Coordinates of C-alpha atoms in Angstrom, one line a residue:
M27 CA 25.7 -40.3 -11.0
K28 CA 26.3 -36.8 -9.7
K29 CA 29.2 -36.3 -12.2
K30 CA 27.0 -37.4 -15.0
L31 CA 24.3 -35.0 -14.0
Q32 CA 26.8 -32.2 -13.9
Q33 CA 28.1 -33.3 -17.3
L34 CA 24.6 -33.2 -18.7
S35 CA 23.9 -29.8 -17.1
V36 CA 27.0 -28.3 -18.7
N37 CA 26.2 -29.7 -22.1
T38 CA 22.5 -28.6 -21.9
Y39 CA 23.5 -25.1 -20.9
T40 CA 26.1 -24.9 -23.7
L41 CA 23.7 -26.2 -26.3
F42 CA 21.0 -23.8 -25.1
L43 CA 23.4 -20.9 -25.2
L44 CA 24.6 -21.8 -28.7
G45 CA 20.9 -22.3 -29.9
F46 CA 20.0 -18.9 -28.4
I47 CA 22.9 -17.3 -30.2
L48 CA 21.9 -19.0 -33.4
L49 CA 18.3 -17.8 -33.1
L50 CA 19.5 -14.4 -32.2
F51 CA 21.8 -14.3 -35.2
L52 CA 19.0 -15.4 -37.6
A53 CA 16.7 -12.7 -36.1
L54 CA 19.5 -10.2 -36.6
I55 CA 20.0 -11.3 -40.2
G56 CA 16.3 -10.9 -40.9
F57 CA 16.2 -7.5 -39.2
Q58 CA 19.4 -6.4 -41.0
N59 CA 17.9 -7.6 -44.3
Q60 CA 14.7 -5.7 -43.8
S61 CA 16.7 -2.7 -42.6
A62 CA 19.0 -2.9 -45.6
I63 CA 16.0 -3.0 -48.0
S64 CA 14.4 -0.1 -46.3
L65 CA 17.6 1.9 -46.3
L66 CA 18.2 1.0 -49.9
S67 CA 14.7 2.2 -50.9
E68 CA 15.2 5.4 -48.8
H69 CA 18.6 5.9 -50.4
V70 CA 17.1 5.6 -53.9
Y71 CA 14.3 7.9 -52.9
H72 CA 16.5 10.6 -51.4
N73 CA 19.2 10.3 -54.0
T74 CA 16.6 10.7 -56.8
Q75 CA 15.0 13.6 -54.8
A76 CA 18.4 15.3 -54.5
T77 CA 19.1 14.9 -58.2
V78 CA 15.7 16.3 -59.2
A79 CA 16.1 19.2 -56.8
L80 CA 19.5 19.9 -58.5
Y81 CA 17.8 19.9 -61.9
Q82 CA 15.0 22.1 -60.6
K83 CA 17.5 24.7 -59.4
Q84 CA 19.2 24.6 -62.8
I85 CA 16.0 24.9 -64.8
D86 CA 14.7 27.7 -62.4
Y87 CA 18.0 29.5 -63.0
E88 CA 17.7 29.2 -66.8
L89 CA 14.1 30.4 -66.7
D90 CA 15.0 33.3 -64.5
R91 CA 17.8 34.3 -66.9
V92 CA 15.4 34.3 -69.9
E93 CA 12.8 36.3 -68.0
T94 CA 15.4 38.8 -66.8
Y95 CA 16.5 39.2 -70.3
L96 CA 13.0 40.1 -71.4
Y97 CA 12.7 42.8 -68.8
T98 CA 16.2 44.1 -69.6
V99 CA 15.1 44.5 -73.3
A100 CA 11.9 46.2 -72.2
F101 CA 13.5 48.8 -70.0
E102 CA 17.0 49.3 -71.4
N103 CA 16.9 48.5 -75.1
N104 CA 16.4 51.6 -77.3
N105 CA 15.3 49.6 -80.3
Y106 CA 12.3 48.3 -78.3
I107 CA 11.4 51.8 -77.1
N108 CA 11.7 53.2 -80.7
L109 CA 9.5 50.5 -82.1
S110 CA 6.8 51.4 -79.6
Y111 CA 6.7 55.2 -80.4
Q112 CA 8.0 55.7 -84.0
D113 CA 6.0 55.5 -87.2
N114 CA 6.3 52.0 -88.8
S115 CA 6.8 53.6 -92.2
S116 CA 9.9 55.4 -91.2
T117 CA 13.5 54.3 -91.9
S118 CA 14.4 54.5 -88.3
W119 CA 11.6 52.2 -87.3
Y120 CA 12.8 49.5 -89.7
S121 CA 16.3 50.1 -88.5
S122 CA 15.2 49.5 -84.9
L123 CA 13.2 46.4 -85.9
H124 CA 16.4 45.0 -87.6
Y125 CA 18.6 45.7 -84.7
L126 CA 16.0 44.2 -82.3
D127 CA 16.0 41.1 -84.4
Q128 CA 19.8 41.0 -84.3
N129 CA 19.6 41.3 -80.5
F130 CA 17.2 38.4 -80.4
Q131 CA 19.5 36.3 -82.7
S132 CA 22.4 36.9 -80.3
A133 CA 20.3 36.1 -77.2
L134 CA 19.3 32.7 -78.7
S135 CA 22.9 31.5 -78.4
L136 CA 23.1 32.7 -74.8
Y137 CA 19.8 31.4 -73.4
I138 CA 17.9 28.1 -73.7
S139 CA 15.0 30.0 -75.4
D140 CA 13.8 28.6 -78.8
G141 CA 12.5 32.0 -79.9
F142 CA 11.8 35.6 -78.9
M143 CA 8.7 37.7 -79.9
F144 CA 7.9 41.4 -80.2
Y145 CA 4.4 42.6 -80.8
D146 CA 3.0 46.2 -81.1
P147 CA -0.8 46.1 -80.5
E148 CA -1.4 49.6 -81.9
K149 CA 0.4 48.9 -85.2
D150 CA -0.3 45.2 -85.2
N151 CA 3.4 44.5 -85.9
F152 CA 4.7 41.1 -84.9
L153 CA 8.4 40.0 -84.9
F154 CA 9.4 36.4 -84.2
T155 CA 13.0 35.4 -84.1
S156 CA 13.6 31.7 -83.7
Q157 CA 16.1 28.9 -84.1
I158 CA 13.5 26.3 -84.8
N159 CA 14.2 24.8 -88.2
T160 CA 10.5 24.3 -89.0
S161 CA 9.1 27.7 -88.2
T162 CA 5.7 26.9 -89.6
L163 CA 2.9 29.3 -90.3
T164 CA 0.8 27.5 -87.6
L165 CA 3.5 28.2 -85.0
R166 CA 3.7 31.9 -85.9
N167 CA 0.0 32.3 -85.9
T168 CA -0.4 30.6 -82.6
L169 CA 2.2 32.7 -81.0
R170 CA 0.8 35.9 -82.6
S171 CA -2.6 35.1 -81.2
A172 CA -1.2 34.3 -77.8
I173 CA 0.8 37.5 -77.5
S174 CA -2.0 39.7 -78.9
A175 CA -4.5 38.5 -76.3
S176 CA -6.2 41.2 -74.3
Q177 CA -5.0 39.7 -71.0
L178 CA -1.5 38.3 -70.7
P179 CA -0.7 35.6 -68.1
D180 CA 1.6 36.8 -65.3
A181 CA 3.7 33.6 -65.3
W182 CA 5.0 30.8 -67.5
E183 CA 2.4 28.6 -69.2
I184 CA 2.6 25.5 -71.3
M185 CA 1.1 25.2 -74.8
E186 CA 0.9 22.6 -77.5
I187 CA 1.9 23.8 -81.0
D188 CA 2.1 21.5 -84.0
G189 CA 2.3 18.4 -81.7
S190 CA 5.1 19.9 -79.6
Y191 CA 5.0 21.3 -76.2
Y192 CA 6.4 24.7 -75.2
L193 CA 6.7 27.0 -72.2
L194 CA 5.6 30.5 -73.0
R195 CA 6.4 33.7 -71.1
M196 CA 5.0 37.1 -72.3
I197 CA 5.2 40.5 -70.7
G198 CA 3.7 43.8 -71.6
I199 CA 5.8 46.9 -70.9
G200 CA 4.8 50.3 -72.3
K201 CA 2.8 50.1 -75.6
A202 CA 4.5 46.9 -76.9
R203 CA 4.9 43.3 -75.7
L204 CA 7.7 40.8 -75.5
G205 CA 7.6 37.1 -75.3
T206 CA 9.7 33.9 -75.5
L207 CA 9.1 30.2 -75.9
I208 CA 11.1 27.2 -74.7
S209 CA 10.3 23.7 -75.9
V210 CA 9.9 21.1 -73.1
S211 CA 12.6 18.9 -74.7
S212 CA 15.1 21.8 -74.8
L213 CA 14.4 22.7 -71.2
L214 CA 14.8 19.2 -69.9
G215 CA 17.7 18.4 -72.2
A216 CA 19.6 21.5 -71.0
A217 CA 19.3 20.3 -67.4
T218 CA 20.3 16.7 -67.9
S219 CA 23.1 17.4 -70.3
F220 CA 24.5 20.1 -68.0
H221 CA 24.7 17.6 -65.1
N222 CA 25.6 14.6 -67.3
E223 CA 22.9 12.5 -65.8
D224 CA 20.7 9.8 -67.5
I225 CA 17.3 10.3 -65.9
A226 CA 13.8 10.6 -67.3
L227 CA 12.3 14.0 -66.5
Y228 CA 8.9 15.4 -67.1
V229 CA 7.3 18.9 -66.7
T230 CA 4.0 18.6 -64.8
T231 CA 1.2 21.1 -64.8
Q232 CA -1.6 21.7 -62.3
D233 CA -3.9 19.6 -64.5
N234 CA -1.8 16.5 -63.6
C235 CA -0.4 16.0 -67.1
L236 CA 3.2 14.9 -67.7
Y237 CA 5.0 16.6 -70.6
G238 CA 8.1 14.6 -71.6
P239 CA 11.2 15.4 -73.7
D240 CA 9.9 13.3 -76.6
N241 CA 6.8 15.6 -77.1
T242 CA 4.5 13.2 -75.2
A243 CA 1.8 14.1 -72.8
L244 CA 0.8 11.5 -70.1
P245 CA -2.2 12.2 -67.8
L246 CA -1.9 11.2 -64.2
N247 CA -4.6 9.5 -62.1
F248 CA -3.6 11.4 -58.8
D249 CA -3.2 14.9 -57.6
I250 CA 0.0 16.8 -57.3
L251 CA 2.1 15.2 -54.5
T252 CA 2.0 16.9 -51.1
D253 CA 5.3 15.1 -50.2
S254 CA 8.5 15.3 -52.3
Y255 CA 8.1 11.7 -53.4
A256 CA 5.7 8.8 -53.5
V257 CA 5.0 5.3 -55.1
K258 CA 2.1 5.3 -57.5
R259 CA 0.8 3.3 -60.4
I260 CA 1.0 4.9 -63.8
E261 CA -0.7 3.0 -66.7
G262 CA -0.6 -0.2 -64.6
E263 CA 3.1 0.0 -63.7
K264 CA 4.3 0.8 -60.2
M265 CA 6.5 3.9 -60.2
L266 CA 8.7 5.9 -57.8
I267 CA 7.6 9.5 -58.4
V268 CA 9.7 12.5 -57.3
Q269 CA 8.5 16.1 -57.8
Q270 CA 10.0 19.5 -57.2
A271 CA 8.2 22.8 -57.8
L272 CA 9.4 25.1 -60.7
S273 CA 8.9 28.8 -61.2
G274 CA 6.7 29.8 -58.3
N275 CA 4.9 26.4 -58.1
C276 CA 3.4 27.0 -61.6
F277 CA 5.0 23.8 -62.9
Y278 CA 6.6 20.7 -61.3
L279 CA 9.7 18.8 -62.3
T280 CA 8.8 15.1 -62.1
S281 CA 11.0 12.0 -62.3
L282 CA 9.6 8.5 -62.8
I283 CA 11.6 5.4 -61.8
P284 CA 10.1 1.9 -62.3
Y285 CA 9.8 0.3 -58.8
S286 CA 10.9 -3.0 -60.3
E287 CA 14.5 -1.6 -60.5
I288 CA 14.5 -1.0 -56.8
Q289 CA 13.0 -4.5 -56.1
A290 CA 15.8 -6.1 -58.3
L291 CA 18.4 -4.6 -55.9
N292 CA 16.4 -6.0 -52.9
V293 CA 16.4 -9.5 -54.4
S294 CA 20.2 -9.4 -54.4
L295 CA 20.2 -8.5 -50.7
R296 CA 17.8 -11.4 -49.9
N297 CA 19.9 -13.9 -51.7
A298 CA 23.0 -12.7 -49.8
A299 CA 21.0 -13.1 -46.5
I300 CA 20.0 -16.7 -47.3
L301 CA 23.5 -17.7 -48.3
T302 CA 24.9 -16.1 -45.1
T303 CA 22.3 -18.0 -43.0
I304 CA 23.3 -21.3 -44.6
L305 CA 27.0 -20.7 -44.0
F306 CA 26.2 -19.7 -40.4
L307 CA 24.3 -22.9 -39.7
A308 CA 27.2 -25.0 -41.0
A309 CA 29.6 -23.0 -38.9
S310 CA 27.4 -23.4 -35.8
L311 CA 27.4 -27.2 -36.1
A312 CA 31.2 -27.2 -36.3
L313 CA 31.3 -24.8 -33.4
I314 CA 29.1 -27.0 -31.2
Y315 CA 31.3 -30.0 -31.9
S316 CA 34.5 -28.0 -31.2
V317 CA 33.1 -26.5 -28.0
N318 CA 32.1 -29.9 -26.6
R319 CA 35.5 -31.3 -27.3
Q320 CA 37.8 -28.5 -26.5
L321 CA 35.9 -26.6 -23.7
I322 CA 33.2 -28.6 -22.0
R323 CA 35.2 -31.8 -21.3
P324 CA 38.3 -30.0 -19.8
V325 CA 35.9 -27.8 -17.7
N326 CA 34.2 -30.9 -16.3
I327 CA 37.6 -32.4 -15.4
L328 CA 38.6 -29.2 -13.6
T329 CA 35.3 -28.9 -11.9
A330 CA 35.6 -32.4 -10.5
A331 CA 39.1 -31.7 -9.2
L332 CA 37.9 -28.4 -7.5
E333 CA 35.1 -30.3 -5.7
K334 CA 37.6 -32.6 -4.2
V335 CA 39.6 -29.6 -3.0
S336 CA 36.5 -28.1 -1.5
E337 CA 36.0 -31.3 0.4
G338 CA 39.4 -31.0 1.9
S339 CA 41.4 -33.3 -0.3
L340 CA 44.7 -31.5 -1.1
E341 CA 46.3 -34.6 -2.7
N342 CA 44.4 -34.3 -6.0
Q343 CA 46.5 -33.8 -9.2
I344 CA 45.0 -33.4 -12.7
S345 CA 46.3 -33.6 -16.2
V346 CA 44.5 -32.3 -19.3
S347 CA 46.9 -33.6 -22.0
G348 CA 46.0 -33.1 -25.6
Q349 CA 43.7 -30.1 -25.0
L350 CA 44.2 -26.4 -25.6
R351 CA 47.3 -24.8 -24.2
E352 CA 45.3 -22.5 -21.9
Y353 CA 43.7 -25.6 -20.2
Q354 CA 47.1 -27.2 -19.9
Q355 CA 48.3 -24.1 -18.1
M356 CA 45.2 -24.2 -15.9
S357 CA 45.9 -27.8 -14.9
D358 CA 49.5 -26.9 -14.1
S359 CA 48.3 -23.9 -12.1
F360 CA 45.8 -26.0 -10.3
N361 CA 48.4 -28.5 -9.2
D362 CA 50.7 -25.7 -8.0
M363 CA 47.7 -24.1 -6.2
V364 CA 47.0 -27.2 -4.3
A365 CA 50.6 -27.4 -3.2
E366 CA 50.6 -23.8 -2.2
I367 CA 47.5 -24.2 -0.2
K368 CA 49.2 -26.7 2.0
H369 CA 51.9 -24.3 2.9
L370 CA 49.7 -21.3 3.2
K371 CA 47.4 -22.9 5.7
I372 CA 50.4 -23.4 8.0
D373 CA 51.9 -20.0 7.3
I374 CA 48.6 -18.1 7.8
Y375 CA 48.0 -19.9 11.1
E376 CA 51.5 -18.9 12.4
E377 CA 51.1 -15.4 11.1
K378 CA 47.8 -15.0 13.0
L379 CA 49.4 -16.1 16.2
Q380 CA 52.3 -13.6 15.7
H381 CA 49.8 -10.9 14.8
Q382 CA 47.8 -11.5 17.9
E383 CA 50.9 -11.5 20.0
L384 CA 51.9 -8.1 18.5
E385 CA 48.5 -6.7 19.2
I386 CA 48.7 -7.7 22.8
Q387 CA 52.1 -6.2 23.2
Y388 CA 50.9 -3.0 21.4
L389 CA 48.0 -2.7 23.8
K390 CA 50.2 -3.2 26.8
Q391 CA 52.6 -0.6 25.5
Q392 CA 49.8 1.9 24.9
I393 CA 48.5 1.7 28.4
T394 CA 52.0 1.7 29.9
P395 CA 51.0 0.1 33.2
H396 CA 54.4 0.7 34.9
F397 CA 54.3 4.4 34.0
M398 CA 50.7 4.7 35.2
I399 CA 51.4 2.9 38.5
N400 CA 54.5 5.2 39.1
C401 CA 52.4 8.3 38.4
L402 CA 49.6 7.1 40.7
N403 CA 52.1 6.4 43.5
T404 CA 53.7 9.8 43.0
A405 CA 50.3 11.5 43.2
Y406 CA 49.5 9.5 46.4
Q407 CA 52.7 10.8 48.0
L408 CA 51.8 14.3 47.0
I409 CA 48.4 14.3 48.6
E410 CA 49.5 16.5 51.5
P411 CA 48.1 20.0 52.1
E412 CA 51.3 21.7 50.9
H413 CA 51.5 19.5 47.7
L414 CA 47.8 19.4 46.6
D415 CA 48.4 21.6 43.5
L416 CA 51.2 19.3 42.3
A417 CA 48.9 16.3 42.9
R418 CA 46.1 17.8 41.0
S419 CA 48.4 18.8 38.1
M420 CA 49.8 15.3 37.8
L421 CA 46.4 13.7 37.9
M422 CA 45.2 16.1 35.2
D423 CA 48.2 15.4 33.0
L424 CA 47.8 11.7 33.5
S425 CA 44.2 11.9 32.5
Q426 CA 45.0 13.7 29.3
H427 CA 47.8 11.2 28.5
L428 CA 45.6 8.2 29.0
R429 CA 42.8 9.7 27.0
Y430 CA 45.1 10.4 24.0
T431 CA 46.8 7.0 24.1
L432 CA 43.5 5.1 24.3
S433 CA 41.4 7.1 21.8
A434 CA 43.9 8.3 19.1
G435 CA 42.8 7.4 15.5
Q436 CA 44.8 6.2 12.6
T437 CA 46.3 9.7 12.0
V438 CA 46.7 12.8 14.1
P439 CA 48.1 16.3 13.5
L440 CA 51.7 16.9 14.4
G441 CA 50.8 19.7 16.8
E442 CA 48.6 17.3 18.9
D443 CA 51.4 14.8 19.3
L444 CA 53.7 17.6 20.4
R445 CA 51.2 18.7 23.0
M446 CA 51.1 15.1 24.4
V447 CA 54.9 15.1 24.5
K448 CA 54.9 18.3 26.6
N449 CA 52.2 16.7 28.9
Y450 CA 54.3 13.6 29.3
V451 CA 57.4 15.5 30.1
E452 CA 55.5 17.6 32.6
M453 CA 54.3 14.4 34.4
S454 CA 57.8 12.9 34.3
G455 CA 59.2 16.2 35.6
I456 CA 57.1 15.8 38.8
R457 CA 58.7 12.4 39.3
Y458 CA 62.2 13.7 38.4
P459 CA 62.2 17.3 39.6
G460 CA 64.8 19.4 38.0
C461 CA 66.0 16.6 35.7
L462 CA 64.1 17.3 32.4
S463 CA 64.0 20.2 30.0
L464 CA 62.0 20.0 26.7
H465 CA 62.8 22.3 23.7
T466 CA 60.4 22.2 20.7
N467 CA 60.7 24.1 17.4
C468 CA 57.8 23.5 15.1
P469 CA 56.6 26.3 12.7
D470 CA 52.8 27.0 12.9
A471 CA 52.5 26.0 9.2
F472 CA 53.3 22.4 10.1
Q473 CA 51.1 22.0 13.1
Q474 CA 48.5 20.3 11.0
A475 CA 50.9 17.9 9.2
T476 CA 49.7 14.3 9.2
I477 CA 51.5 11.7 11.4
V478 CA 50.5 8.5 13.2
P479 CA 49.6 8.7 16.9
L480 CA 52.4 8.3 19.5
L481 CA 55.1 8.9 16.8
L482 CA 57.0 11.4 19.0
L483 CA 55.7 10.1 22.3
N484 CA 57.3 6.6 21.9
F485 CA 60.8 8.0 21.2
I486 CA 60.5 10.6 24.1
E487 CA 59.2 7.9 26.6
N488 CA 62.1 5.6 25.6
T489 CA 64.6 8.5 26.1
I490 CA 63.3 9.4 29.6
K491 CA 63.2 5.7 30.5
H492 CA 66.8 5.1 29.7
E493 CA 68.6 8.5 30.0
V494 CA 67.2 10.2 33.2
V495 CA 69.6 10.3 36.1
M496 CA 68.6 12.0 39.3
G497 CA 70.6 15.2 40.0
R498 CA 71.6 15.7 36.3
L499 CA 69.6 17.8 33.7
L500 CA 68.5 15.9 30.6
E501 CA 67.7 18.2 27.6
I502 CA 65.3 16.9 25.0
H503 CA 65.0 18.7 21.6
I504 CA 62.4 18.3 18.9
D505 CA 63.1 20.4 15.7
V506 CA 60.8 20.3 12.7
T507 CA 62.2 21.6 9.4
S508 CA 61.2 21.3 5.8
Y509 CA 62.7 21.1 2.3
E510 CA 61.3 20.9 -1.3
T511 CA 61.7 18.2 -3.9
E512 CA 60.6 18.2 -7.5
D513 CA 57.0 17.3 -6.8
R514 CA 56.3 18.1 -3.1
I515 CA 57.4 19.3 0.3
R516 CA 59.0 17.0 2.8
L517 CA 59.3 17.4 6.6
Q518 CA 62.2 16.3 8.9
I519 CA 61.6 15.8 12.6
C520 CA 64.8 15.7 14.5
I521 CA 64.6 14.3 18.0
W522 CA 67.8 14.4 20.1
D523 CA 68.9 14.6 23.7
T524 CA 72.0 15.3 25.8
G525 CA 72.1 11.8 27.3
G526 CA 74.6 9.0 26.8
G527 CA 73.4 8.1 23.2
F528 CA 73.0 4.7 21.6
S529 CA 75.4 1.9 22.5
Q530 CA 77.3 0.4 19.6
Q531 CA 75.2 -2.8 19.9
M532 CA 72.0 -0.9 19.8
L533 CA 73.2 1.4 17.0
A534 CA 74.1 -1.6 14.8
K535 CA 70.6 -3.1 15.5
V536 CA 68.6 0.0 14.6
T537 CA 70.6 0.9 11.5
A538 CA 70.3 -2.6 10.0
P539 CA 68.3 -2.7 6.7
S540 CA 65.9 -5.3 8.2
Y541 CA 65.0 -3.1 11.3
P542 CA 62.4 -3.4 12.6
S543 CA 61.6 -7.0 12.1
G544 CA 58.2 -8.5 12.9
S545 CA 59.6 -10.9 15.5
D546 CA 61.3 -8.1 17.5
T547 CA 59.2 -7.4 20.6
S548 CA 61.8 -5.7 22.8
H549 CA 60.8 -2.3 21.6
I550 CA 57.2 -2.9 20.5
G551 CA 56.2 0.8 20.7
I552 CA 59.0 2.0 18.3
T553 CA 58.5 -1.1 16.1
N554 CA 54.8 -0.5 15.9
V555 CA 55.0 3.2 15.2
I556 CA 57.6 2.7 12.4
S557 CA 55.4 0.1 10.8
R558 CA 52.3 2.3 11.0
M559 CA 54.2 5.3 9.6
R560 CA 55.4 3.2 6.7
H561 CA 51.9 2.1 6.0
I562 CA 50.7 5.7 5.7
F563 CA 53.9 7.0 3.9
P564 CA 55.7 4.2 2.1
D565 CA 58.7 6.4 1.4
V566 CA 59.2 7.5 5.0
R567 CA 62.9 7.3 6.2
F568 CA 64.0 6.8 9.8
T569 CA 67.6 7.6 10.6
F570 CA 69.3 6.6 14.0
C571 CA 72.7 8.0 15.0
N572 CA 74.6 9.7 17.9
R573 CA 74.7 13.4 17.7
P574 CA 78.2 14.9 17.9
G575 CA 78.6 16.5 21.3
A576 CA 75.2 15.2 22.5
G577 CA 73.3 12.0 22.9
A578 CA 71.0 9.9 20.7
Q579 CA 69.4 11.4 17.6
I580 CA 66.5 10.1 15.6
T581 CA 65.4 11.8 12.3
V582 CA 62.0 11.1 10.6
D583 CA 61.8 12.2 7.0
F584 CA 58.4 12.0 5.3
P585 CA 56.1 13.9 2.8
Y586 CA 54.2 16.9 4.1
Q587 CA 50.4 16.1 4.0
L588 CA 47.8 18.4 5.5
L589 CA 45.4 16.6 7.8
E590 CA 42.0 18.1 7.0
N591 CA 39.7 15.6 8.7
R592 CA 40.7 13.5 11.7
Q593 CA 39.8 9.9 11.3

């Protein structure tokens, strides 16, 4: 029953998870669809706005060129000046009028203007040079009336003449006046043909009327846009309207795009979203079936096997044949794991016992009870009036030695271990007067080098224990040197004495590749310090040999590392 509940729980959780993913995916599809529609609309808006802005700059450029040409004629053309001040019955006046007409004819091929005008109010002389094929009398009279007005507008203005719409610009310089006209169709056609774009453009005035390239005028039912684009209804049809100001905000360049074209694109996106949803539902059903067959069932089998292991049964073996390769590997690994656990339980128990034994031996070695008892006996013998100073000195040295061996941390500076060696030799010298001589050579730069506690003291204690002979001087030397490798500085501590050296049997033991072994408890102090040093510096090297002409020599080679904070 318990297994069935667990099976149901896994299935329920899986179905819930897949249902959640399905709902999340559907929500994402809906959100993505709405975002795509919004982005598409924004893209159309901004793309149209950028295009209209490009046309606006081109039209402004062309209008500025025409206006600049008028001022250039007024200030620099001698024919214009002569016409203003000469008698209109003179030959030179007619000559100037002819050449000004020729200049206008030449300018018509360089500018988008449909015609240029000259008017002298005093003499009532009017010149109109145009490339319009139907230069009717009505057109000339209208232009003559506009340029002869008492007050000329200071900007471009739009005017209807014979059913066509034109932009007019007139200036008065000196006694005469100049003017030009550009049809709306020519202005808009020049911009669209220049950029090779197919887009419907209109010129809009402040009275909210659209003037198109086909000589149509369309009134608007809203004010000039405060934003660069908007969606409005024009004659019952929803339009995307984009506007850009022309020529000092006197006119506006307007583009109209039917909103139905944008919605047609949105319909394609919605259809794609619906199709994607249907395909996802079909794929989800197939996924649920596959997950139940290929994932849930093998997981339940593995779960049941693991429960048996947690209950203490290590004889359980599983087989997930016919399933995915990874689950087959998991079943094989599980079977191997159960077999390994059997052996590991035994090995870990034995290792704990050995570790506890080593810890006990290490603590015994740290306290060195025999050495302490001998020192206390010696101090007791020295408690005589004539030997009180020696007794006090020995007790002080013993106190410092015990404090160091019992309280040292994981690492200590090299200089501190050297001081404890000197302290130990001084105490031993009281027991063996005249038999010990310590010589240390350690540069100040390496006093703070990192080592493990009792590194030197273990070797020195072992030397004194085995090499001191009453009546004979034993010299102990500790030399610290350094050398550089490609990436760092390494130190060498050489400890040697003038005793009898290692025996051949001992030398073969300490130079063996397996030394020290975990089961060796005969020299627990040295074994322990070598193991701890290798834990701090994995590439540390210990070399044991007999020094030529002297006794035993031990060399410790390790990387130099400054001890900044004591642990």
